[in-house]
CSV table of C-alpha atoms in Angstrom, one decimal:
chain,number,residue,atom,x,y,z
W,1,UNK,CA,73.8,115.6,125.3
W,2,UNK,CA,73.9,113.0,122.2
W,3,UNK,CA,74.0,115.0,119.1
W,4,UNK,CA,72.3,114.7,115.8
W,5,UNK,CA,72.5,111.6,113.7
W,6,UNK,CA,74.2,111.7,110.9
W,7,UNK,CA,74.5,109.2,107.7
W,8,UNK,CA,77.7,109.7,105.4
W,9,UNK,CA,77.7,107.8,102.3
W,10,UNK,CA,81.2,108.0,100.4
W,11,UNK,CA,82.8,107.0,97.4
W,12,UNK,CA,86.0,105.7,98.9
W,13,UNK,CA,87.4,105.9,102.4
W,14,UNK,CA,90.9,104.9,100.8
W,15,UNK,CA,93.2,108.1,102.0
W,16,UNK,CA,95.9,106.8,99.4
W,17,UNK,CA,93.6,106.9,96.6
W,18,UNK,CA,93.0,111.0,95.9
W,19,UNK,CA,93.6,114.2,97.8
W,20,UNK,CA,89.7,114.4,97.9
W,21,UNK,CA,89.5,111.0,100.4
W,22,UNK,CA,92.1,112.7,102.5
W,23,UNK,CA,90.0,115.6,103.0
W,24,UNK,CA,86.6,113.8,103.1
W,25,UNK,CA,88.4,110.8,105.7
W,26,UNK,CA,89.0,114.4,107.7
W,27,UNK,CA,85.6,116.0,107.4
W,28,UNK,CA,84.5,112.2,109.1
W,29,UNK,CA,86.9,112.3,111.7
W,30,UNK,CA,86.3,116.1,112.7
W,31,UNK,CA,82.4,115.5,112.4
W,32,UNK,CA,82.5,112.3,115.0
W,33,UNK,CA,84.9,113.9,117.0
W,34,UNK,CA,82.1,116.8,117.2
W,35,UNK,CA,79.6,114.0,119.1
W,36,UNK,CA,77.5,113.7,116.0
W,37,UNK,CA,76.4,110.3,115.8
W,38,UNK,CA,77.7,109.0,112.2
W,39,UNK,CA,77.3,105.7,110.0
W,40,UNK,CA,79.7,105.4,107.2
W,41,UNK,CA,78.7,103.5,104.4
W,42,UNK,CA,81.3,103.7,101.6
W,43,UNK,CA,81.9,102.4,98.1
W,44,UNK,CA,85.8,101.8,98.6
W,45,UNK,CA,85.3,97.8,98.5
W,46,UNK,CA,87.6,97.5,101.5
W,47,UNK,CA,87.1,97.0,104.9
W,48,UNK,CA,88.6,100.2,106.0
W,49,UNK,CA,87.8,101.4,109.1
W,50,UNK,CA,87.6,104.4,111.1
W,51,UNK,CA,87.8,104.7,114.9
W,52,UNK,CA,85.4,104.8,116.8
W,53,UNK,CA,82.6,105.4,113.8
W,54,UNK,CA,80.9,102.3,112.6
W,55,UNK,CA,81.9,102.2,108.6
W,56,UNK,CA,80.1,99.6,106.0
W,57,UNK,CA,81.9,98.7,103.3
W,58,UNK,CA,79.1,98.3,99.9
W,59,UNK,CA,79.1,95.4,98.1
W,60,UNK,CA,79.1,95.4,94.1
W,61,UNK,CA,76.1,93.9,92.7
W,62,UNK,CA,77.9,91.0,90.3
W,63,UNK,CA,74.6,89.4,89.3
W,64,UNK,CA,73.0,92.4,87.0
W,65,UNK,CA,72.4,92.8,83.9
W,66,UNK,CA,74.6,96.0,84.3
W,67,UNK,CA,77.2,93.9,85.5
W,68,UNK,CA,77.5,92.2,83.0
W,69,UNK,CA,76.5,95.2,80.1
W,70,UNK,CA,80.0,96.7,82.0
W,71,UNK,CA,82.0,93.6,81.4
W,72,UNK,CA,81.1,93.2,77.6
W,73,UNK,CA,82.1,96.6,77.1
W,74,UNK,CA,85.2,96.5,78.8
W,75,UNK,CA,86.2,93.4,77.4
W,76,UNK,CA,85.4,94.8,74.0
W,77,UNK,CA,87.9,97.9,74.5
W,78,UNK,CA,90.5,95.9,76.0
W,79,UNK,CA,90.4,92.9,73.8
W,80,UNK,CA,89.1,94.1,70.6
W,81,UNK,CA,90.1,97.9,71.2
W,82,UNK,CA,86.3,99.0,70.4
W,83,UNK,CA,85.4,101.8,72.2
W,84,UNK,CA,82.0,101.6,73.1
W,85,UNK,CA,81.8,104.0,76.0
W,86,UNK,CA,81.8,107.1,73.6
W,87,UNK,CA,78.4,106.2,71.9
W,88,UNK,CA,76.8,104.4,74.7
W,89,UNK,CA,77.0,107.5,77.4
W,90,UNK,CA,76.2,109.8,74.5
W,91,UNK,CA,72.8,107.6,74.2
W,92,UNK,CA,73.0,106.6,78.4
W,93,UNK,CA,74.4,109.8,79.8
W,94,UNK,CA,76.8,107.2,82.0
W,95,UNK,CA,78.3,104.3,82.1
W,96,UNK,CA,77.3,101.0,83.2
W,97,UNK,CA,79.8,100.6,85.6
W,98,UNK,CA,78.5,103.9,86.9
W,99,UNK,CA,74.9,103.1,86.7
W,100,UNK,CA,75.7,99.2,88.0
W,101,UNK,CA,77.5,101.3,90.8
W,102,UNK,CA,74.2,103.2,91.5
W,103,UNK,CA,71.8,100.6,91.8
W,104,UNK,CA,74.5,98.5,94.1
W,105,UNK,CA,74.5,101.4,96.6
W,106,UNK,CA,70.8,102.0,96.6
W,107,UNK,CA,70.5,98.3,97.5
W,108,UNK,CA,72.4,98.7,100.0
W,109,UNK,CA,70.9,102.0,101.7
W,110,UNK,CA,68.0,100.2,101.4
W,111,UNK,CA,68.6,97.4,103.8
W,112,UNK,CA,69.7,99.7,106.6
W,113,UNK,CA,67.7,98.4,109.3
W,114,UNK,CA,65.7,101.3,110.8
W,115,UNK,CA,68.0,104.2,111.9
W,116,UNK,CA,66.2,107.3,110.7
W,117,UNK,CA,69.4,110.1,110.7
W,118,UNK,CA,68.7,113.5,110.9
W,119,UNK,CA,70.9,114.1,107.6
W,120,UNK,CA,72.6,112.4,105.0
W,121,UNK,CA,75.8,113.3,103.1
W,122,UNK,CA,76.9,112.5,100.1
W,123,UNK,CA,80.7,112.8,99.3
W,124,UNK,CA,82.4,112.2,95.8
W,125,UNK,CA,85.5,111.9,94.1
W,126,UNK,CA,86.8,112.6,90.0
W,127,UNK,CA,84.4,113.3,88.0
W,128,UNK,CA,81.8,110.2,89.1
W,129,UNK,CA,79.7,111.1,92.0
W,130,UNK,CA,78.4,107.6,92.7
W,131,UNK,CA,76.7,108.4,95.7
W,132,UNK,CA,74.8,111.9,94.7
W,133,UNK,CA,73.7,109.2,91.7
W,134,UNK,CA,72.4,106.8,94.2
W,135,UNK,CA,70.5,109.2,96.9
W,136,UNK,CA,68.7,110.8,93.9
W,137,UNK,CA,66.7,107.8,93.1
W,138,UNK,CA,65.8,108.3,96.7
W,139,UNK,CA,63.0,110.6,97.1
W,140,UNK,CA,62.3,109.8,100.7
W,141,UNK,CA,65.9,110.9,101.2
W,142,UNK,CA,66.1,114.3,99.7
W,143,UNK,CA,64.4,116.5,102.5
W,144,UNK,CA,67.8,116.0,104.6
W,145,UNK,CA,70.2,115.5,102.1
W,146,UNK,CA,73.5,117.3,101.8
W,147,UNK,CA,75.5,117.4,98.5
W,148,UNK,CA,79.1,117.8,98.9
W,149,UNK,CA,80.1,119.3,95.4
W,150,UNK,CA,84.1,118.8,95.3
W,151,UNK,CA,84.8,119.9,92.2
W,152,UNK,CA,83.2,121.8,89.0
W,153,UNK,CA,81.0,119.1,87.2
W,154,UNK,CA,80.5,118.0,84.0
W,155,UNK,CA,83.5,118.9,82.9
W,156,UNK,CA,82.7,121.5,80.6
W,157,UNK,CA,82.0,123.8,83.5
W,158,UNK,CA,85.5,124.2,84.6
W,159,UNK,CA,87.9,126.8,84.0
W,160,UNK,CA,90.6,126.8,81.7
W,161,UNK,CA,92.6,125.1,80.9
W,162,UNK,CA,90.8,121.9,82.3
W,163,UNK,CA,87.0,122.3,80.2
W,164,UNK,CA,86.2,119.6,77.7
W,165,UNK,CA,82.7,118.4,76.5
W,166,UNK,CA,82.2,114.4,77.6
W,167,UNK,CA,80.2,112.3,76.0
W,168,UNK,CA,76.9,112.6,77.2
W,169,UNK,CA,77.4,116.1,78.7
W,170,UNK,CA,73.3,116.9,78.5
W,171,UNK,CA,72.5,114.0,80.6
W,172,UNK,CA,75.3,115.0,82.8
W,173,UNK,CA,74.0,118.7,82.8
W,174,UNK,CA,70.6,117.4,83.7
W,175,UNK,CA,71.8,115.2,86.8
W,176,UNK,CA,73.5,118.0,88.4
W,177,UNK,CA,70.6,120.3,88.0
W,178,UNK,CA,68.7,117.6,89.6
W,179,UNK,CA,71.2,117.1,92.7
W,180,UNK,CA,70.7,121.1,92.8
W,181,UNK,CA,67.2,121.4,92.8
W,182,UNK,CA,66.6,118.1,94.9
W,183,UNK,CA,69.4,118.2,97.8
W,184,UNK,CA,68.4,120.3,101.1
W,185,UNK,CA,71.9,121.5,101.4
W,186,UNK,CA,75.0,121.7,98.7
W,187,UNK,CA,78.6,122.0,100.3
W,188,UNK,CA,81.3,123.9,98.9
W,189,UNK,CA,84.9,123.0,100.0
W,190,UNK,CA,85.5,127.0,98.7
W,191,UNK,CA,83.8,130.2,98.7
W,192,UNK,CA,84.7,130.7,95.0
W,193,UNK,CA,83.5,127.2,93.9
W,194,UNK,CA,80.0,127.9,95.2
W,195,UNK,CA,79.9,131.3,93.3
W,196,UNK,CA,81.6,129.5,90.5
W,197,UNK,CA,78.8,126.3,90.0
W,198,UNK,CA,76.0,128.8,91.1
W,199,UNK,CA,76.7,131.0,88.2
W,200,UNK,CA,75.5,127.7,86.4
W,201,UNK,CA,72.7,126.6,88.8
W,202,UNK,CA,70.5,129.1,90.4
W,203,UNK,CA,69.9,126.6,93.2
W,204,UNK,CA,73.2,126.1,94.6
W,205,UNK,CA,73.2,130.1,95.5
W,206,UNK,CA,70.4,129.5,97.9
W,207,UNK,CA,71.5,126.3,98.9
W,208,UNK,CA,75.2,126.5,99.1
W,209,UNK,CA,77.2,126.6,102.4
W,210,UNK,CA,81.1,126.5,102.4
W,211,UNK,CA,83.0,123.9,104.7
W,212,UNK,CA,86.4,124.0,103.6
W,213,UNK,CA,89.1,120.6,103.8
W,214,UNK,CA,89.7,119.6,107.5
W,215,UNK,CA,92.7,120.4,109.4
W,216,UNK,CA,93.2,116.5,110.6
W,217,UNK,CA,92.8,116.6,114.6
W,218,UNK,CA,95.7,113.5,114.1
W,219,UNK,CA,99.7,113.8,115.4
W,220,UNK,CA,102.1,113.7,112.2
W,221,UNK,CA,103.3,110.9,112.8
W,222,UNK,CA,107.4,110.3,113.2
W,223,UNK,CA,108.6,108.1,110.8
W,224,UNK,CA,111.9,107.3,108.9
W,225,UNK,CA,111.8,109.3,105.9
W,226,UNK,CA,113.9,108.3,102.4
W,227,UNK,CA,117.9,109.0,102.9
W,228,UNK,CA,117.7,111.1,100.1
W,229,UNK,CA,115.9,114.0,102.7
W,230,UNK,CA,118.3,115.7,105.0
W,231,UNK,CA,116.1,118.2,106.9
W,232,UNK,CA,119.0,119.9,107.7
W,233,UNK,CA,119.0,122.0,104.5
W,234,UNK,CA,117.3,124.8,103.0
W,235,UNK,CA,114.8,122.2,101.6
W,236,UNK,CA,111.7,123.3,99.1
W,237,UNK,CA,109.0,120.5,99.0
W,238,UNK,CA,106.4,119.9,96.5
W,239,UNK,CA,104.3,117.5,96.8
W,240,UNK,CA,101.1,115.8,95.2
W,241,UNK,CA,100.4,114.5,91.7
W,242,UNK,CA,101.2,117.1,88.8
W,243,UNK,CA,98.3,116.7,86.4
W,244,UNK,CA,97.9,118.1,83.2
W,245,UNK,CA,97.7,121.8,83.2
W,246,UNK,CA,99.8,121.8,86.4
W,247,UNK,CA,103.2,122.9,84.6
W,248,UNK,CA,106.1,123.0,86.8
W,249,UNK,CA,108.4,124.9,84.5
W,250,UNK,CA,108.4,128.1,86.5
W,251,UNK,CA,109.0,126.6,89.3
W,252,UNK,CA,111.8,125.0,87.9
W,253,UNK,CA,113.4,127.5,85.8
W,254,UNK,CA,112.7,130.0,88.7
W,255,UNK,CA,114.3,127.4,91.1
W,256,UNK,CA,117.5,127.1,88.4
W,257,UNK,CA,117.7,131.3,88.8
W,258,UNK,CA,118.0,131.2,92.3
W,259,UNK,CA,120.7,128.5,92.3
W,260,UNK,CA,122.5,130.5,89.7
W,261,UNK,CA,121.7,133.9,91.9
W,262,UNK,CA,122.9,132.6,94.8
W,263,UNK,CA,125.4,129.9,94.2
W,264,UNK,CA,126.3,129.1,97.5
W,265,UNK,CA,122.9,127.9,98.5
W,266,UNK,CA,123.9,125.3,96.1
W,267,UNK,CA,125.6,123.3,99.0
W,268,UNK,CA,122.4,123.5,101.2
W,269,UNK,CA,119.4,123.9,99.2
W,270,UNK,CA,117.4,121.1,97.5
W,271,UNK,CA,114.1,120.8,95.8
W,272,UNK,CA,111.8,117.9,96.5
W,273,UNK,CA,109.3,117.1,93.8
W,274,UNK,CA,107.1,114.3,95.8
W,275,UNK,CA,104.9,112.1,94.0
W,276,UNK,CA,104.5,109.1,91.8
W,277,UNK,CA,104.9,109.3,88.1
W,278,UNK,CA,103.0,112.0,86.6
W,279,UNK,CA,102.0,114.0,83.4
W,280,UNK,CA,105.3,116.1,83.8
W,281,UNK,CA,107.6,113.2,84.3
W,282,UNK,CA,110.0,113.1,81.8
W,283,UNK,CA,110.8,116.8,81.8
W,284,UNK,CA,111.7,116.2,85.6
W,285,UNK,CA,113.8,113.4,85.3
W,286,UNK,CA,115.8,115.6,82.9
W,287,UNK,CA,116.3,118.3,85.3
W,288,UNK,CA,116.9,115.9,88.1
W,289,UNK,CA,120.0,114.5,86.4
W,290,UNK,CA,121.5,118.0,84.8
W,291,UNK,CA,121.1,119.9,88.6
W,292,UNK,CA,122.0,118.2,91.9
W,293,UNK,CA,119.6,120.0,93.8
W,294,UNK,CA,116.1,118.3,92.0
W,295,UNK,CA,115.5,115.2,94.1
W,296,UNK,CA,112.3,113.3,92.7
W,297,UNK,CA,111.0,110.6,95.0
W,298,UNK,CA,111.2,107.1,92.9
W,299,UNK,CA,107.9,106.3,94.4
W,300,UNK,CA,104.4,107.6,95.1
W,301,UNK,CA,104.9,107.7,99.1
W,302,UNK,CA,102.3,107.0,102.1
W,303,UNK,CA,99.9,109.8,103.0
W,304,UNK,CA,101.9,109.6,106.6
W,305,UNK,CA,105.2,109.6,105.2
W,306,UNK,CA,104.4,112.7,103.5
W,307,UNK,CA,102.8,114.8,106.2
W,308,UNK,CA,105.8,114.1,107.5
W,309,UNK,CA,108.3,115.3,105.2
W,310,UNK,CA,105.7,118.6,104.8
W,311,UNK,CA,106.0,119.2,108.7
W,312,UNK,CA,109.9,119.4,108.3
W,313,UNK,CA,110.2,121.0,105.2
W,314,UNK,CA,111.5,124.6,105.2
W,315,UNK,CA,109.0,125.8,102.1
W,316,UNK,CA,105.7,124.2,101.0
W,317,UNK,CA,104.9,124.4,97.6
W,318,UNK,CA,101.1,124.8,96.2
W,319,UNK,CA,101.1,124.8,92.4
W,320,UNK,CA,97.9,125.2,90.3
W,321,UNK,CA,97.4,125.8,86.3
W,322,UNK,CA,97.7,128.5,84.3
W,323,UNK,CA,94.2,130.1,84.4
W,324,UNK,CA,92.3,133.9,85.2
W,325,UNK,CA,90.8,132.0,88.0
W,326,UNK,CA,90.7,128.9,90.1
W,327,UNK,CA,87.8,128.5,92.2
W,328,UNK,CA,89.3,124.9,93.8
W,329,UNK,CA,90.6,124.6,97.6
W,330,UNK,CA,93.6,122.6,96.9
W,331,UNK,CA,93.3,119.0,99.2
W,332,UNK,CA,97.0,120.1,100.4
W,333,UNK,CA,95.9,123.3,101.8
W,334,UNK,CA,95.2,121.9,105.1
W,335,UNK,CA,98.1,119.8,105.1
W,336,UNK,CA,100.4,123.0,104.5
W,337,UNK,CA,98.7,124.8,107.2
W,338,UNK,CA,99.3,121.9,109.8
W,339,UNK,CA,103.0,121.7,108.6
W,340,UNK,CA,103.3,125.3,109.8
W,341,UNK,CA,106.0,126.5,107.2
W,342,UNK,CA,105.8,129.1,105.1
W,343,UNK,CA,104.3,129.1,101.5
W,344,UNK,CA,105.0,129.4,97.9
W,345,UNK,CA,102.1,129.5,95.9
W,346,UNK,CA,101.9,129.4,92.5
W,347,UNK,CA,98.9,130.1,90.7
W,348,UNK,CA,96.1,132.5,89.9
W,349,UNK,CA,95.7,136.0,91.6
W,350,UNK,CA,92.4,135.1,91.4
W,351,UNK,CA,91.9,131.5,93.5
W,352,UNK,CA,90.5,130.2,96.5
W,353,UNK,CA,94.1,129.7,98.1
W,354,UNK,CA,95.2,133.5,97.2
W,355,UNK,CA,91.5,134.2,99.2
W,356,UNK,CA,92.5,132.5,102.2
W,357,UNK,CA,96.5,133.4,102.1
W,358,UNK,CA,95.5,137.0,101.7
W,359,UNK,CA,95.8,140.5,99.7
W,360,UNK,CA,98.9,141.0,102.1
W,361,UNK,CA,100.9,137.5,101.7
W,362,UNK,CA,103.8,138.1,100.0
W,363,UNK,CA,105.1,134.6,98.9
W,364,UNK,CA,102.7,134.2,95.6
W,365,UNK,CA,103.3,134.0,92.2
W,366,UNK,CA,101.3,133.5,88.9
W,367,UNK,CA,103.0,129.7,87.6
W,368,UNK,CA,105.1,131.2,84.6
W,369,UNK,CA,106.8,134.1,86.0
W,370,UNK,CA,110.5,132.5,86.8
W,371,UNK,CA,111.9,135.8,87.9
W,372,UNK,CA,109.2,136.5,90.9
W,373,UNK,CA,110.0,133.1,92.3
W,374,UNK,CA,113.2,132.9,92.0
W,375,UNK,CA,113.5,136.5,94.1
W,376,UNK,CA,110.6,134.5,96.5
W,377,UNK,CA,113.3,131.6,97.4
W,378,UNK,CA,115.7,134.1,97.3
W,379,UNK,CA,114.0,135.9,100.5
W,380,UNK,CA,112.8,132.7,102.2
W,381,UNK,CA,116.5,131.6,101.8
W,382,UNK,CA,117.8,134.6,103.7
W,383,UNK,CA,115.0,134.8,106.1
W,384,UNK,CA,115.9,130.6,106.6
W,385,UNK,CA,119.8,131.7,107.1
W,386,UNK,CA,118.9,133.3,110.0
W,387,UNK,CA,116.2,131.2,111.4
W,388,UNK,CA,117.1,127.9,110.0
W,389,UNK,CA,114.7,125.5,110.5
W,390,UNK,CA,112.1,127.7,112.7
W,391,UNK,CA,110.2,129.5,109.8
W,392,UNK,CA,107.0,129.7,110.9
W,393,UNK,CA,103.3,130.2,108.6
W,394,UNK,CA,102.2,131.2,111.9
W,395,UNK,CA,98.5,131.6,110.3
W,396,UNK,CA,96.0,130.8,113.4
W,397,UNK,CA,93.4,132.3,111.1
W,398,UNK,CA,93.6,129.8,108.7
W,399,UNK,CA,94.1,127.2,112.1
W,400,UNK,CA,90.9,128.4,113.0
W,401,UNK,CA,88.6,128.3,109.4
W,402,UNK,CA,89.6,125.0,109.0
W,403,UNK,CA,89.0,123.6,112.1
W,404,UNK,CA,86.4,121.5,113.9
W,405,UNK,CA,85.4,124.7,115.9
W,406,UNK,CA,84.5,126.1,112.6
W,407,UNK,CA,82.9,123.2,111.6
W,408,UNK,CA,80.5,122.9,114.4
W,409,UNK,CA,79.9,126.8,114.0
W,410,UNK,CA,78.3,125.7,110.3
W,411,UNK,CA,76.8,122.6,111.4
W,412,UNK,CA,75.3,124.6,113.8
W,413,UNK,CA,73.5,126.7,111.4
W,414,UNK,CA,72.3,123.8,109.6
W,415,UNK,CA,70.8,122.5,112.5
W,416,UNK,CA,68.2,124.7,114.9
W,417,UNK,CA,68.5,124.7,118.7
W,418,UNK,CA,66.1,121.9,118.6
W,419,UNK,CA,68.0,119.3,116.4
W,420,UNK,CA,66.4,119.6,113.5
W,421,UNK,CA,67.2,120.6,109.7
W,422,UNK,CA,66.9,124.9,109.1
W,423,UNK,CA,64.7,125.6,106.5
């Protein structure tokens, strides 16, 4: 039976670029490997390709007067260190890059020849939502359009310690209130982000439906990993980019207690902070070279490379920021989950991952309180003694909500027995 036919327009296909095209490359996979009948066309100006699903790579428009509005601006902050951008999105609401960005995909959609889907997604990255931009000046299109909404937007709408007014915020209010009241369905990667951004638009309660990041249906791949990894110890691996707001410091200073707790894990323990450089750099690099047992990658490594190191690690570290709340599904959730290994997370008692991990999972911790995680290796490193490198998550709950079998369940209940859109 051929399935529903389905048009995904996305920012970027790039799965190096952001956590966010990991999990959006994954929602793609999952949905093809489903039978829906997809068309990709992404912003990503690369031919990148995806098997077996026919992608379509969007060409800038270079011959605007956008374009060239964009260029004289950024030549004018690079070269004369004016910046414009402040005053011009207070008066435009966006940039011209953004807006020349707009009208290049619209062009685009528009010289499809004649496929008619059944539904159309839109999927984001940041803070720029190109392609919600561009399907909104598409009326035609809004009867079977589905917002995917990644992230709190504008910026003033997310929790501490992240919120900051942009320029132009009231434009930027008034677009998303306009992808609310226009799309047929919103998506929420997280149950607590679509009670979080429907406390500020009505619409998104009535519209919202939750499809959390993809389990990838893809084999880790085996690969030579850096000789500074022996996966014969007792190794803690964090990995991802530490933005502002994400402080590592009680991980580290509760890491530092557990070395000095149990000194003869010093021989076979080690903590590996994997990334490129980041907000938190500096004060990591310090630790690295006053305690043996910090190992910071000198490089931002390949997606596969680090799916791999995850799969072998002996802990998985999620950290999040200080805050009473954080309504986000972290993109390394999945990736955690697929590794199979138990744990650590560090944030809010109130979060999406504290949701999913349970009232009853005991490896949590707020970010700041060194003495809980340094008892939380302590345990993991006994329970590891006697297990070694066999600690298990062993969550086929959270296997099965972020699968493609819970997928279809909610694509199902977007679409009737008949193929076409619920109302």
């Amino acid at each position: 039976m051929t399935r529903e036919k389905i048009l995904i327009l996305a920012e970027s296909l790039d799965v190096e670029d952001s956590s966010g095209t990991k999990g959006r490359v994954a929602l793609i996979r999952n949905l093809n490997s489903l039978g829906y009948q997809l068309k990709v066309y992404h912003y990503t100006r690369k031919n990148i390709q995806i098997d077996e699903i026919e992608c379509v790579s969007i060409k800038e428009n270079r011959s605007s007067l956008l374009f060239l509005l964009s260029r004289m601006e950024r030549y004018a902050r690079y070269i004369l260190k004016l910046k414009l951008y402040k005053p011009l999105e207070n008066v435009f609401g966006f940039s011209f890059t953004l807006l020349n960005d707009r009208n290049s995909i619209v062009k685009s959609l528009k010289k499809i020849e004649k496929w008619d889907p059944d539904l159309i997604i839109t999927l984001s990255k940041g803070g720029s939502f190109r392609p919600h931009h561009a399907v909104l000046k598409m009326p035609e299109l809004h009867s079977k359009w589905m917002a995917y909404m990644h992230d709190p937007y504008p910026m003033h709408w997310y929790p501490p310690p992240y919120p900051w007014f942009e320029p132009g915020y009231r434009q930027k209010e008034k677009f998303m209130k306009q992808v609310a009241d226009r799309c047929f369905k919103a998506v929420f990667p997280s149950q607590l982000l679509l009670e979080w951004m429907g406390d500020k638009y009505e619409a998104f309660k009535k519209k919202g439906v939750v499809i959390p990041h993809q389990l990838d249906q893809l084999d880790i791949p085996k690969m030579d990993v850096p000789r500074y990894i022996d996966f014969n110890r007792f190794n803690i691996v964090h990995a991802g980019n530490l933005i502002r707001g994400r402080e590592p410091f009680g991980l580290i200073s509760g890491f530092k207690k557990f070395l000095d707790n149990n000194p003869e894990a010093k021989i076979n323990t080690r903590l590996l902070m994997i990334g490129g450089a980041n907000y938190y750099s500096d004060y990591l690099k310090k630790n690295e070279d006053r305690i043996d047992q910090i190992i910071l990658s000198d490089r931002k490594l390949s997606f596969e490379l680090v799916q791999n190191i995850q799969s072998k690690a002996s802990i998985n570290v999620i950290l999040e920021a200080k805050s009473e709340i954080s309504p986000f599904l972290p993109g390394k959730f999945p990736h955690c989950v697929k590794a199979n290994n138990p744990i650590l997370y560090l944030g809010p008692k109130k979060s999406e991952s504290r949701r999913l991990l349970g009232e009853e999972y005991k490896y949590c911790s707020e970010i700041d309180n060194e003495e809980l995680i340094a008892d939380l290796i302590s345990e993991l490193y006994e329970e590891w003694k006697i297990a070694g490198n066999n600690l298990e998550l062993n969550r086929p709950d959270l296997n099965y909500y972020l699968s493609k079998d819970n997928l279809e369940k909610t694509m199902k209940s977007i679409f009737n027995k008949d193929g076409y859109l619920s109302v």
